[in-house]
Tab-separated table of C-alpha atoms and ligand atoms in Angstrom:
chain	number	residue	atom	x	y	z
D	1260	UNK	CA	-24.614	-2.455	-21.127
D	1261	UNK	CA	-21.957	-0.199	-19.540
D	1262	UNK	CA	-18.562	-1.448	-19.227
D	1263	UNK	CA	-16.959	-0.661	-15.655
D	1264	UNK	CA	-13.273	-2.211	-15.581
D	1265	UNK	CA	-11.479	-1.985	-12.367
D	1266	UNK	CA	-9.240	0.043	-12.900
D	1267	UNK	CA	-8.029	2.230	-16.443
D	1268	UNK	CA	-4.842	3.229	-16.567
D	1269	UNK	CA	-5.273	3.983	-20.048
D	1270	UNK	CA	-7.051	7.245	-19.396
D	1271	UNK	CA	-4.793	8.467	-17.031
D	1272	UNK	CA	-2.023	7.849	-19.900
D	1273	UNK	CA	-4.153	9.616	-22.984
D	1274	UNK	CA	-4.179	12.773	-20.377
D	1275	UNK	CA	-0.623	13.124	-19.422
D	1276	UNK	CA	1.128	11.502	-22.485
D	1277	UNK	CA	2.070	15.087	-23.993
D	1278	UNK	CA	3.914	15.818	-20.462
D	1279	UNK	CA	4.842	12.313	-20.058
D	1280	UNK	CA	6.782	11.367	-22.691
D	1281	UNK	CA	9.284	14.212	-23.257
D	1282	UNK	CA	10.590	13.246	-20.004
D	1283	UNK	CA	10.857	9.714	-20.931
D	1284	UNK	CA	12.696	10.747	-24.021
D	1285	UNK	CA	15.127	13.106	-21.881
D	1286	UNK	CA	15.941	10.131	-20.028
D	1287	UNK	CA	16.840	8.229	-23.439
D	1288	UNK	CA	18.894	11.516	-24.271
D	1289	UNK	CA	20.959	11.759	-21.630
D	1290	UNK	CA	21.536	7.427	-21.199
D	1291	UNK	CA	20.726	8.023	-17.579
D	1292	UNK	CA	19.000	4.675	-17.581
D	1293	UNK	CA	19.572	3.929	-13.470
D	1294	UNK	CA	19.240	6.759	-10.402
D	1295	UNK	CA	20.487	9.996	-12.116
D	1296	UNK	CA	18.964	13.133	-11.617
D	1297	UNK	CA	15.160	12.889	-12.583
D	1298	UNK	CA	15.058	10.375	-9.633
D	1299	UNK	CA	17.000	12.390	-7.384
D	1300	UNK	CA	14.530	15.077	-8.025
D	1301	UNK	CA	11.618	12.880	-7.729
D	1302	UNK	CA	12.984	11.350	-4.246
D	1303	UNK	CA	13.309	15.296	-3.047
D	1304	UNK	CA	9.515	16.048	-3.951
D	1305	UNK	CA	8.352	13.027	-2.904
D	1306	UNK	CA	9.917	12.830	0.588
D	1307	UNK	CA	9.262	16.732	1.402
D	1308	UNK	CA	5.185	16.354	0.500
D	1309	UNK	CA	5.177	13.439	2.416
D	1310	UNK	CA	7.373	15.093	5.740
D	1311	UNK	CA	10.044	12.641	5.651
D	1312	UNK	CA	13.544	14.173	5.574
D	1313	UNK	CA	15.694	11.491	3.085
D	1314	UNK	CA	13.725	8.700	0.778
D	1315	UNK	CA	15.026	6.821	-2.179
D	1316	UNK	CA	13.771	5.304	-4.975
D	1317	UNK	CA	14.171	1.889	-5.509
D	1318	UNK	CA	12.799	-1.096	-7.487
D	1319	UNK	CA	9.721	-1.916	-6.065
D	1320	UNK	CA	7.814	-1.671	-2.905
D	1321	UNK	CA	8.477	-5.541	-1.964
D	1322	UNK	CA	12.175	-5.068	-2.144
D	1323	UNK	CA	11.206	-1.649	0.181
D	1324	UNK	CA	9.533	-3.749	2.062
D	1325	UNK	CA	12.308	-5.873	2.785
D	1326	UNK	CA	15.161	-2.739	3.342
D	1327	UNK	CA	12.693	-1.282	6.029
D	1328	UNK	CA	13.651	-4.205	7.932
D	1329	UNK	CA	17.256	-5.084	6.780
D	1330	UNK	CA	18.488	-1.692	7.261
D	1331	UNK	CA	17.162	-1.907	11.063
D	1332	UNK	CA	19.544	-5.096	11.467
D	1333	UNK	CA	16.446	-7.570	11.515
D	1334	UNK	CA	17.401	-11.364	10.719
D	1335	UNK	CA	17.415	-14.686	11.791
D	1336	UNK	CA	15.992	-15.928	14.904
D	1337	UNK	CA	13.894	-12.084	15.175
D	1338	UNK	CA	9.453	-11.767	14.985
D	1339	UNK	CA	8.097	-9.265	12.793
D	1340	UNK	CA	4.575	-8.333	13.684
D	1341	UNK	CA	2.488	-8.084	10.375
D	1342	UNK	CA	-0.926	-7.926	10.009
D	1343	UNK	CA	-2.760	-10.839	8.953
D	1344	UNK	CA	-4.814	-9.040	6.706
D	1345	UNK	CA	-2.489	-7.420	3.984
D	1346	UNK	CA	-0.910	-8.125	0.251
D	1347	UNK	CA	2.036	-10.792	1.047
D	1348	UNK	CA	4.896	-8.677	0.097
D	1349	UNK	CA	4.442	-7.078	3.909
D	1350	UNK	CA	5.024	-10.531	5.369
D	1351	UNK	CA	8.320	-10.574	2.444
D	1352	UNK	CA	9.808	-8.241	4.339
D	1353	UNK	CA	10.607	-10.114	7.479
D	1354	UNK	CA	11.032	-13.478	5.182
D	1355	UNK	CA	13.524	-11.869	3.017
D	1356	UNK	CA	15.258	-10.869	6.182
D	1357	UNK	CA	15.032	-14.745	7.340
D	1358	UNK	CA	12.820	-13.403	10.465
D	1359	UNK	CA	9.508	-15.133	11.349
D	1360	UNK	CA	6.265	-12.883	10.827
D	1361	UNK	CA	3.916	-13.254	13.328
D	1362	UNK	CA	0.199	-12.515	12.382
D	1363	UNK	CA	-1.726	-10.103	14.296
D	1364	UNK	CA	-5.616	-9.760	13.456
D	1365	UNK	CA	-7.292	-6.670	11.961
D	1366	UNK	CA	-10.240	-4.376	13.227
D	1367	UNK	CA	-13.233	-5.199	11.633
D	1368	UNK	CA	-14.133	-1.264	11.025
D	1369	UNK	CA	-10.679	0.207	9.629
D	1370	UNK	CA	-9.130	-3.536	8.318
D	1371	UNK	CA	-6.068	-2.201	9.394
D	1372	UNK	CA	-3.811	-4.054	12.371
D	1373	UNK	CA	-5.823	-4.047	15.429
D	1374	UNK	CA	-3.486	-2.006	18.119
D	1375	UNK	CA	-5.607	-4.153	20.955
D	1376	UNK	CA	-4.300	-7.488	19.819
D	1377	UNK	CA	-0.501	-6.416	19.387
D	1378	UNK	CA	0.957	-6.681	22.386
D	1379	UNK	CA	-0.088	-10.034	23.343
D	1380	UNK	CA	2.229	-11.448	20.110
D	1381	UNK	CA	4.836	-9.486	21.702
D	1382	UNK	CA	7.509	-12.210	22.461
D	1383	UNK	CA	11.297	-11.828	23.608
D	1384	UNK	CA	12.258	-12.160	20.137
D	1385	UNK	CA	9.980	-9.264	18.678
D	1386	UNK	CA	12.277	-6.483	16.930
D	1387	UNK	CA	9.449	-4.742	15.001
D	1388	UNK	CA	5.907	-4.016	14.031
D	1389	UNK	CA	4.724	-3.332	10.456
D	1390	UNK	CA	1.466	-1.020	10.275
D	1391	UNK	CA	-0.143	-1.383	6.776
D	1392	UNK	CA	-1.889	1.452	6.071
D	1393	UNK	CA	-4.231	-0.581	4.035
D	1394	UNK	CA	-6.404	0.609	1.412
D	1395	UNK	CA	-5.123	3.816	1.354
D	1396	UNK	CA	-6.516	4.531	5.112
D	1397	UNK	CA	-3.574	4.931	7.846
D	1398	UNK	CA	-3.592	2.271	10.825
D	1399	UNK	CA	-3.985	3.731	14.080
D	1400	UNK	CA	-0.360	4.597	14.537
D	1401	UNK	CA	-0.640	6.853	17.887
D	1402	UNK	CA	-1.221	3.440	20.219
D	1403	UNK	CA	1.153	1.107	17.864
D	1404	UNK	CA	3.952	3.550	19.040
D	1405	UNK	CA	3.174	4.007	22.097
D	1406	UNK	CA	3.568	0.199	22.631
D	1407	UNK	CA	6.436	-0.027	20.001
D	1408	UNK	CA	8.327	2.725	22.637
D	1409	UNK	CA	7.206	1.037	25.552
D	1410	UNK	CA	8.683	-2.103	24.565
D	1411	UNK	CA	11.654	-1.137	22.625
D	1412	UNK	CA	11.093	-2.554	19.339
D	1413	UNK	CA	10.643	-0.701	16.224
D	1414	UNK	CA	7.463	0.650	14.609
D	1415	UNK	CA	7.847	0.581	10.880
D	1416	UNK	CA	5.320	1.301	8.082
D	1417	UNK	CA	4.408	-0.216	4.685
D	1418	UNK	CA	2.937	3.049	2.431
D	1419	UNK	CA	2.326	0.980	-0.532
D	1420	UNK	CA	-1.288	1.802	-0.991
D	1421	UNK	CA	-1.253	5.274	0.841
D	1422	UNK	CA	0.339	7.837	-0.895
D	1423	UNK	CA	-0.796	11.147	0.792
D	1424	UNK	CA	-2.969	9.942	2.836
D	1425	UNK	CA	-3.148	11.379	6.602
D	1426	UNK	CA	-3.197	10.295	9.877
D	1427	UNK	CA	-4.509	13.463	12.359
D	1428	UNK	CA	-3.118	15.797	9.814
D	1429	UNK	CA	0.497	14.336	8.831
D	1430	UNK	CA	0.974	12.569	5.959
D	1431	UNK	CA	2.267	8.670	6.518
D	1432	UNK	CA	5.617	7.471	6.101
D	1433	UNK	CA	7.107	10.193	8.496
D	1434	UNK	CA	4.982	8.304	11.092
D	1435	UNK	CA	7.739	5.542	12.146
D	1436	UNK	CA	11.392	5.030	11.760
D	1437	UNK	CA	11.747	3.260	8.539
D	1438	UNK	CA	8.616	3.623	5.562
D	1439	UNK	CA	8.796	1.981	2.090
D	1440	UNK	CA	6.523	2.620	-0.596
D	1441	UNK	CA	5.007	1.291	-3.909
D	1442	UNK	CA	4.882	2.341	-7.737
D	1443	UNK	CA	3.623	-0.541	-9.195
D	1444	UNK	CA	1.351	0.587	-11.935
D	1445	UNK	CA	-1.627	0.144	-10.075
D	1446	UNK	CA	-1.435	2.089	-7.091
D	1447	UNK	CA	-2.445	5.690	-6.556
D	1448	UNK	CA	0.684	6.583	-7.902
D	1449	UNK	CA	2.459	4.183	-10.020
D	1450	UNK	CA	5.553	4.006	-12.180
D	1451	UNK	CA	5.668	2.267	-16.064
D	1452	UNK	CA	6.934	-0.741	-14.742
D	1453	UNK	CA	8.329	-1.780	-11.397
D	1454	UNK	CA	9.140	0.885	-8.555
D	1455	UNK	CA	8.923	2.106	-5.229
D	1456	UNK	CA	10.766	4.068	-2.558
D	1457	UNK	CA	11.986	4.085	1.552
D	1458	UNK	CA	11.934	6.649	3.663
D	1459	UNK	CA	13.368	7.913	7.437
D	1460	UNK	CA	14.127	10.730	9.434
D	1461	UNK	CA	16.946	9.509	10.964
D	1462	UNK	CA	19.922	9.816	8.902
D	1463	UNK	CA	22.071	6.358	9.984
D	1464	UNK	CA	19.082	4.798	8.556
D	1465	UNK	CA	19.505	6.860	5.697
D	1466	UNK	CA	23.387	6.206	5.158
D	1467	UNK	CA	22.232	2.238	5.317
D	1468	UNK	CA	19.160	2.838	2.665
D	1469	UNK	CA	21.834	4.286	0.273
D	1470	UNK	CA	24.143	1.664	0.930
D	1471	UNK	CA	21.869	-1.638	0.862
D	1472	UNK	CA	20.311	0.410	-2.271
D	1473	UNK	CA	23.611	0.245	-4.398
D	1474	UNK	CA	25.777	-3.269	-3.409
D	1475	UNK	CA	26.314	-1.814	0.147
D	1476	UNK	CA	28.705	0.864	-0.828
D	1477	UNK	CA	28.450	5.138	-0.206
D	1478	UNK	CA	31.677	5.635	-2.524
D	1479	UNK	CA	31.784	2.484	-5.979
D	1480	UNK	CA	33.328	-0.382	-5.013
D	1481	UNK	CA	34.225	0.324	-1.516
D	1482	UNK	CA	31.914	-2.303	0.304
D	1483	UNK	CA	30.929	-1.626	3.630
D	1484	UNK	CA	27.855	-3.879	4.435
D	1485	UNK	CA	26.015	-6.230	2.842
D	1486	UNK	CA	23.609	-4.607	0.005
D	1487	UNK	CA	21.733	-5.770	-3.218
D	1488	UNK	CA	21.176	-3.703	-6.042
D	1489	UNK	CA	17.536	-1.818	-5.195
D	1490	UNK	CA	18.372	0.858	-7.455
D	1491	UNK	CA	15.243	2.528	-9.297
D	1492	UNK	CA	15.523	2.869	-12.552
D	1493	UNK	CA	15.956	6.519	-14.819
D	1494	UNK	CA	12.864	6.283	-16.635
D	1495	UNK	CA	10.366	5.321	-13.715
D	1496	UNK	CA	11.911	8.463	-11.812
D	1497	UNK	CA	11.123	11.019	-14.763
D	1498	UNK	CA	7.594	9.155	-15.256
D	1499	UNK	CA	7.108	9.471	-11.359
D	1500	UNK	CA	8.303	13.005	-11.097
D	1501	UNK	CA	5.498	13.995	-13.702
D	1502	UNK	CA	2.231	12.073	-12.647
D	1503	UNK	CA	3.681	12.769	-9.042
D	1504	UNK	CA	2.576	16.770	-9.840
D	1505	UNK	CA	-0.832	15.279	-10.351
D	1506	UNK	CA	-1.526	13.083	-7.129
D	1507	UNK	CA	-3.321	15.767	-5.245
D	1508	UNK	CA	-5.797	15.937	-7.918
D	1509	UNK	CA	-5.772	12.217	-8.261
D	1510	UNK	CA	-6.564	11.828	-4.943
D	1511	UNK	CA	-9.236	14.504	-4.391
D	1512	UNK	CA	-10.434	12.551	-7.163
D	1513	UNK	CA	-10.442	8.814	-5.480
D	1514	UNK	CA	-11.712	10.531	-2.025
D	1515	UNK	CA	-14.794	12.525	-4.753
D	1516	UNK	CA	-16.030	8.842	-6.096
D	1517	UNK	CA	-15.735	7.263	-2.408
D	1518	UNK	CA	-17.861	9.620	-1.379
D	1519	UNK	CA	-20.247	9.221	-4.719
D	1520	UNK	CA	-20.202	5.198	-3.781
D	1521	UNK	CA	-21.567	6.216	-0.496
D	1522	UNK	CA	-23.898	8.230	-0.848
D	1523	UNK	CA	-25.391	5.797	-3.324
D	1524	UNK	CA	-24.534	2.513	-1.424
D	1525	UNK	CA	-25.589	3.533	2.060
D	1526	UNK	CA	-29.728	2.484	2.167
D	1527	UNK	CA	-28.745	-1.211	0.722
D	1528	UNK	CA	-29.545	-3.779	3.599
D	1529	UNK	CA	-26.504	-5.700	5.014
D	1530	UNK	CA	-24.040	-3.796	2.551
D	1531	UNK	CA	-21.297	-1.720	4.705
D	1532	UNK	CA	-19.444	1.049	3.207
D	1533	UNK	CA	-15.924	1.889	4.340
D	1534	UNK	CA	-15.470	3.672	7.442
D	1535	UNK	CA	-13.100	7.320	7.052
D	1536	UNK	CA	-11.711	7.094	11.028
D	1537	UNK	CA	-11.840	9.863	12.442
D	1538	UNK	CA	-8.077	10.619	12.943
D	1539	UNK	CA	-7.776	9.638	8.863
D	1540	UNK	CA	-7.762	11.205	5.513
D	1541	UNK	CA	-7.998	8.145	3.535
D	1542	UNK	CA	-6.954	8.208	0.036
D	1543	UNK	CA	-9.681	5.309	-1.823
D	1544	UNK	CA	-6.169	3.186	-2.939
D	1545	UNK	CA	-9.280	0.284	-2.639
D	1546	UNK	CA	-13.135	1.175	-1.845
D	1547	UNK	CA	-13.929	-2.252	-0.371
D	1548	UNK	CA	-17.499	-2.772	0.460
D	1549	UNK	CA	-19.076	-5.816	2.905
D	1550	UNK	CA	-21.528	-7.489	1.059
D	1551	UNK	CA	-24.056	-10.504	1.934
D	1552	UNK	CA	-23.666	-13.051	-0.509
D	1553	UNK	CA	-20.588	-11.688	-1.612
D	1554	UNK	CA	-19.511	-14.472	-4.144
D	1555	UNK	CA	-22.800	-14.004	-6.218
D	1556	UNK	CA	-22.858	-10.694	-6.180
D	1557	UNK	CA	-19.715	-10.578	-7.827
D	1558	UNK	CA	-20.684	-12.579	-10.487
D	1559	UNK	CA	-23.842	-10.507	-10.920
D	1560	UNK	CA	-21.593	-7.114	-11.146
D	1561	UNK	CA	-19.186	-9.311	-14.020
D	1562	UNK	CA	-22.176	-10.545	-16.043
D	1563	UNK	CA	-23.444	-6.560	-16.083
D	1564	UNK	CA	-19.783	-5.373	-17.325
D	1565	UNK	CA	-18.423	-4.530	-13.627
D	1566	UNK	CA	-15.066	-5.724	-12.879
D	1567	UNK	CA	-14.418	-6.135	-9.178
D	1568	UNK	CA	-11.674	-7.306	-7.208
D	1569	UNK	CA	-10.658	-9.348	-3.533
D	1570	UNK	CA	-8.108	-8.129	-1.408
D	1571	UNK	CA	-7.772	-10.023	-0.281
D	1572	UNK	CA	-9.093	-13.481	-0.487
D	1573	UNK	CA	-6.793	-16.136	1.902
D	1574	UNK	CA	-6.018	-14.071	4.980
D	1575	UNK	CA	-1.532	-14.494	5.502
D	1576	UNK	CA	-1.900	-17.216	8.139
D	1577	UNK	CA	-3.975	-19.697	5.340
D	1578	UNK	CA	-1.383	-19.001	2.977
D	1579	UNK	CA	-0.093	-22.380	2.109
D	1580	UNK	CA	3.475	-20.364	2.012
D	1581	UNK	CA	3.050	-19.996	5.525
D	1582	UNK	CA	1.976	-23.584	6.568
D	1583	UNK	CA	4.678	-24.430	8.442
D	1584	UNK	CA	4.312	-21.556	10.703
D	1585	UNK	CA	1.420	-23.455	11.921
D	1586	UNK	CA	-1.214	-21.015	12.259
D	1587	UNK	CA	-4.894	-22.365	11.815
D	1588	UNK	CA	-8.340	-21.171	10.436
D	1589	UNK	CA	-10.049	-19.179	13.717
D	1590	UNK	CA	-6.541	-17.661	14.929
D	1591	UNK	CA	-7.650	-14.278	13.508
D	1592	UNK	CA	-11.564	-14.157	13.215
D	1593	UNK	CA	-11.788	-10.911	12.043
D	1594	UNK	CA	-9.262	-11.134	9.035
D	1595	UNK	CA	-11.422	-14.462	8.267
D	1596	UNK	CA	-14.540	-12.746	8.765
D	1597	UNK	CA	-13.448	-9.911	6.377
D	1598	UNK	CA	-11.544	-12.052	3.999
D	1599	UNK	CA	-15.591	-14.013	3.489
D	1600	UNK	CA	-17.553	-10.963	3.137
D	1601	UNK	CA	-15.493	-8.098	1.380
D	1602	UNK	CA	-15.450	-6.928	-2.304
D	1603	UNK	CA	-13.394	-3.810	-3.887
D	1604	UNK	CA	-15.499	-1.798	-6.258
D	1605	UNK	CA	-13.809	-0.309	-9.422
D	1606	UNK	CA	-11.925	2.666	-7.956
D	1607	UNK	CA	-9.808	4.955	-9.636
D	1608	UNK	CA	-9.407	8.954	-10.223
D	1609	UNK	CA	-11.435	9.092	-13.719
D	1610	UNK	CA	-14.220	6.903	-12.826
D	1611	UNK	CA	-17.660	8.602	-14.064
D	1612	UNK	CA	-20.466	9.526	-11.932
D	1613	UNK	CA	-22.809	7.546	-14.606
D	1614	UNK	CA	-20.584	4.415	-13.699
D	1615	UNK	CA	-20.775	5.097	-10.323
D	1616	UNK	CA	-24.195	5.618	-10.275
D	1617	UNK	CA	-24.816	2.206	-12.508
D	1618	UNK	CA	-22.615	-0.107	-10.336
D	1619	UNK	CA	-24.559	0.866	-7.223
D	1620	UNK	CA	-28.287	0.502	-9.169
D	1621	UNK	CA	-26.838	-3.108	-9.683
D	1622	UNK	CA	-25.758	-3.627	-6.616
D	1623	UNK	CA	-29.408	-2.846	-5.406
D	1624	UNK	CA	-30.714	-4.780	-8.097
D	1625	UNK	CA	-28.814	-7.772	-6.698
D	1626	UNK	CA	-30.353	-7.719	-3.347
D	1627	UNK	CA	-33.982	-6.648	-4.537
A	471	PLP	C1	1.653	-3.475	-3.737
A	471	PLP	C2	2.015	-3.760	-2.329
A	471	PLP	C3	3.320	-4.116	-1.957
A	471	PLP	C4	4.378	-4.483	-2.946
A	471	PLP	O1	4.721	-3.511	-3.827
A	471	PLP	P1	5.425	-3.896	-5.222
A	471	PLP	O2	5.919	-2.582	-5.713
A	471	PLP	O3	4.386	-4.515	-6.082
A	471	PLP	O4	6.548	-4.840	-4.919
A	471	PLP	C5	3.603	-4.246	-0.608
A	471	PLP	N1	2.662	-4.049	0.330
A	471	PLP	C6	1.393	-3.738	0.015
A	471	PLP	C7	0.415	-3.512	1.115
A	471	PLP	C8	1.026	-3.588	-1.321
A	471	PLP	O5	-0.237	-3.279	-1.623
């Protein structure tokens, strides 16, 4: 029996460790253990391949998450559109913030935030939208500003799973005022422990990123605002700045087994493959399938040696952290619809052809 695990970040490692790990150990060297220049350097890459003129690294995508909104003066008593259909730390962002999120369903093709169904969540109290650019596949973010403009609230976006990905030829995160993105170790590109990053072209924004980065202060111990300490840490900036030299190929590598899945996957009754829009280059972060009988497939693919994943399995509005928001099962049919039926194949830049090729001839065996 093959063994297909979800995701190997082992391999990755074994290839890049010689590269790696003197830049860990110039790190050690030189007791930059917080900021400091390999994260400086990393931030400068970073922000200039993805066309956004100041980002920062900080401690992980939640806590980006949360200074997206923070740094645009979002608090108590404000909404926070966020699609129902995303990882929770999206919703963190308002929470941490002490606004309200307000669910907003998904499209059943691209599972990102349907722009039909914004507007009518759109409430006196609304200061922002968050597009997800889930999976690794940007929302539709042409109509989401044109409403965000039209009715003066801000459009912000949460890159955690999209990491050079495009939307009609730009890379996201330049797309809105305020971006954050993830490191965690298991995204497209991901750190050796906790990390992520913010992003804007607008350099107010910028001054406040810095600030709420670092205990609200520009100059040490000269306070002006409110702040935390969302600093990113030495070592995950010279780990980043290496594997970050890598991405493209890592990606062209993702979009290369999507399109292997596919082709493989596309004559199976009742099993849907995901949709590329056509304004997207999506970057495989997930490949989640639709499946009939979803829960026994999955346990058919584990008892062959196929690890597969849910993303996700309670839709935001079910979340019993939300329950007092009082949202109930039917307010967002698609999510729920989605949230029934989906399943995330093993996905990641290394995968074989001869595993790709085995986890689809079980998938067919399932349904034979
Ligand atoms: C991973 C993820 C986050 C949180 O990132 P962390 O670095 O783990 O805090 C936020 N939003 C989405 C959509 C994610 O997938």
């Amino acid at each position: 029996m093959m063994r297909v695990p979800f995701l190997d970040l082992k391999v990755q490692y074994a290839a890049i460790k010689e590269e790696v790990l003197p830049a860990i150990h110039a790190v050690l060297d030189n007791t930059a253990y917080v900021l400091g220049k390999p994260v400086s350097e990393f931030e400068a890459a970073f922000g200039r391949e993805h066309g956004v003129q100041y980002c920062y690294g900080v401690s992980s995508g939640t806590d980006g998450n949360h200074m997206a909104l923070w740094a645009l003066g979002i608090g108590p008593g404000d909404e926070v559109l966020i699609p129902a259909n995303t990882f929770i730390a999206t919703a963190w962002g308002a929470t941490l913030c002490g606004a309200t999120p307000v669910f907003v369903d998904c499209e059943a093709d691209s599972y990102n935030i349907d722009p039909r169904k914004v507007e009518a969540k759109i409430t006196p109290r609304t200061k922002a939208i968050v597009a997800v650019h889930l999976y690794g596949q940007p929302a539709d973010m042409d109509p989401l500003r044109e409403i965000a403009q039209r009715r003066k609230i801000a459009l912000v976006e949460d890159c955690a799973q999209s990491h050079l990905a495009e939307y009609k030829g730009k890379r996201t995160g330049g797309l809105s005022i305020a971006s954050s993105f993830s490191f965690y170790p298991g995204k497209n590109l991901g750190a050796y422990g906790e990390g992520g990053a913010v992003a804007t072209n607008d350099p107010e924004l910028a001054r406040k990123f810095k600030m709420i980065r670092d205990h609200g202060a520009e100059k040490k111990y000269w306070h002006e605002m409110y702040g935390h300490n969302y600093r990113m840490e030495g070592i995950q900036g010279a780990v980043l700045g290496v594997k970050f030299r890598h991405l493209p190929a890592w990606t062209e590598g993702r979009r290369k087994n999507a399109a292997l899945y596919n082709a493989r996957l596309k004559d199976i009754p009742g099993v849907v493959t995901p949709r590329e829009m056509p304004y997207a280059k999506h970057v495989y972060h997930l490949y989640v399938i639709r499946a009939p009988r979803r829960d026994e497939l999955q346990k058919h693919l584990d008892a062959q040696g196929i690890a597969t994943g849910l993303h996700y399995p309670i839709p935001l509005h079910m979340q019993t952290a939300f329950k007092h928001l009082g949202y109930k099962e039917g307010d967002f049919p698609v999510t729920e619809k989605a949230a029934r039926e989906i399943l995330s194949l093993p996905m990641y830049p290394e995968l074989s052809e001869e595993q790709i090729t085995y986890v689809a001839d079980k998938i067919r065996e399932f349904y034979k």
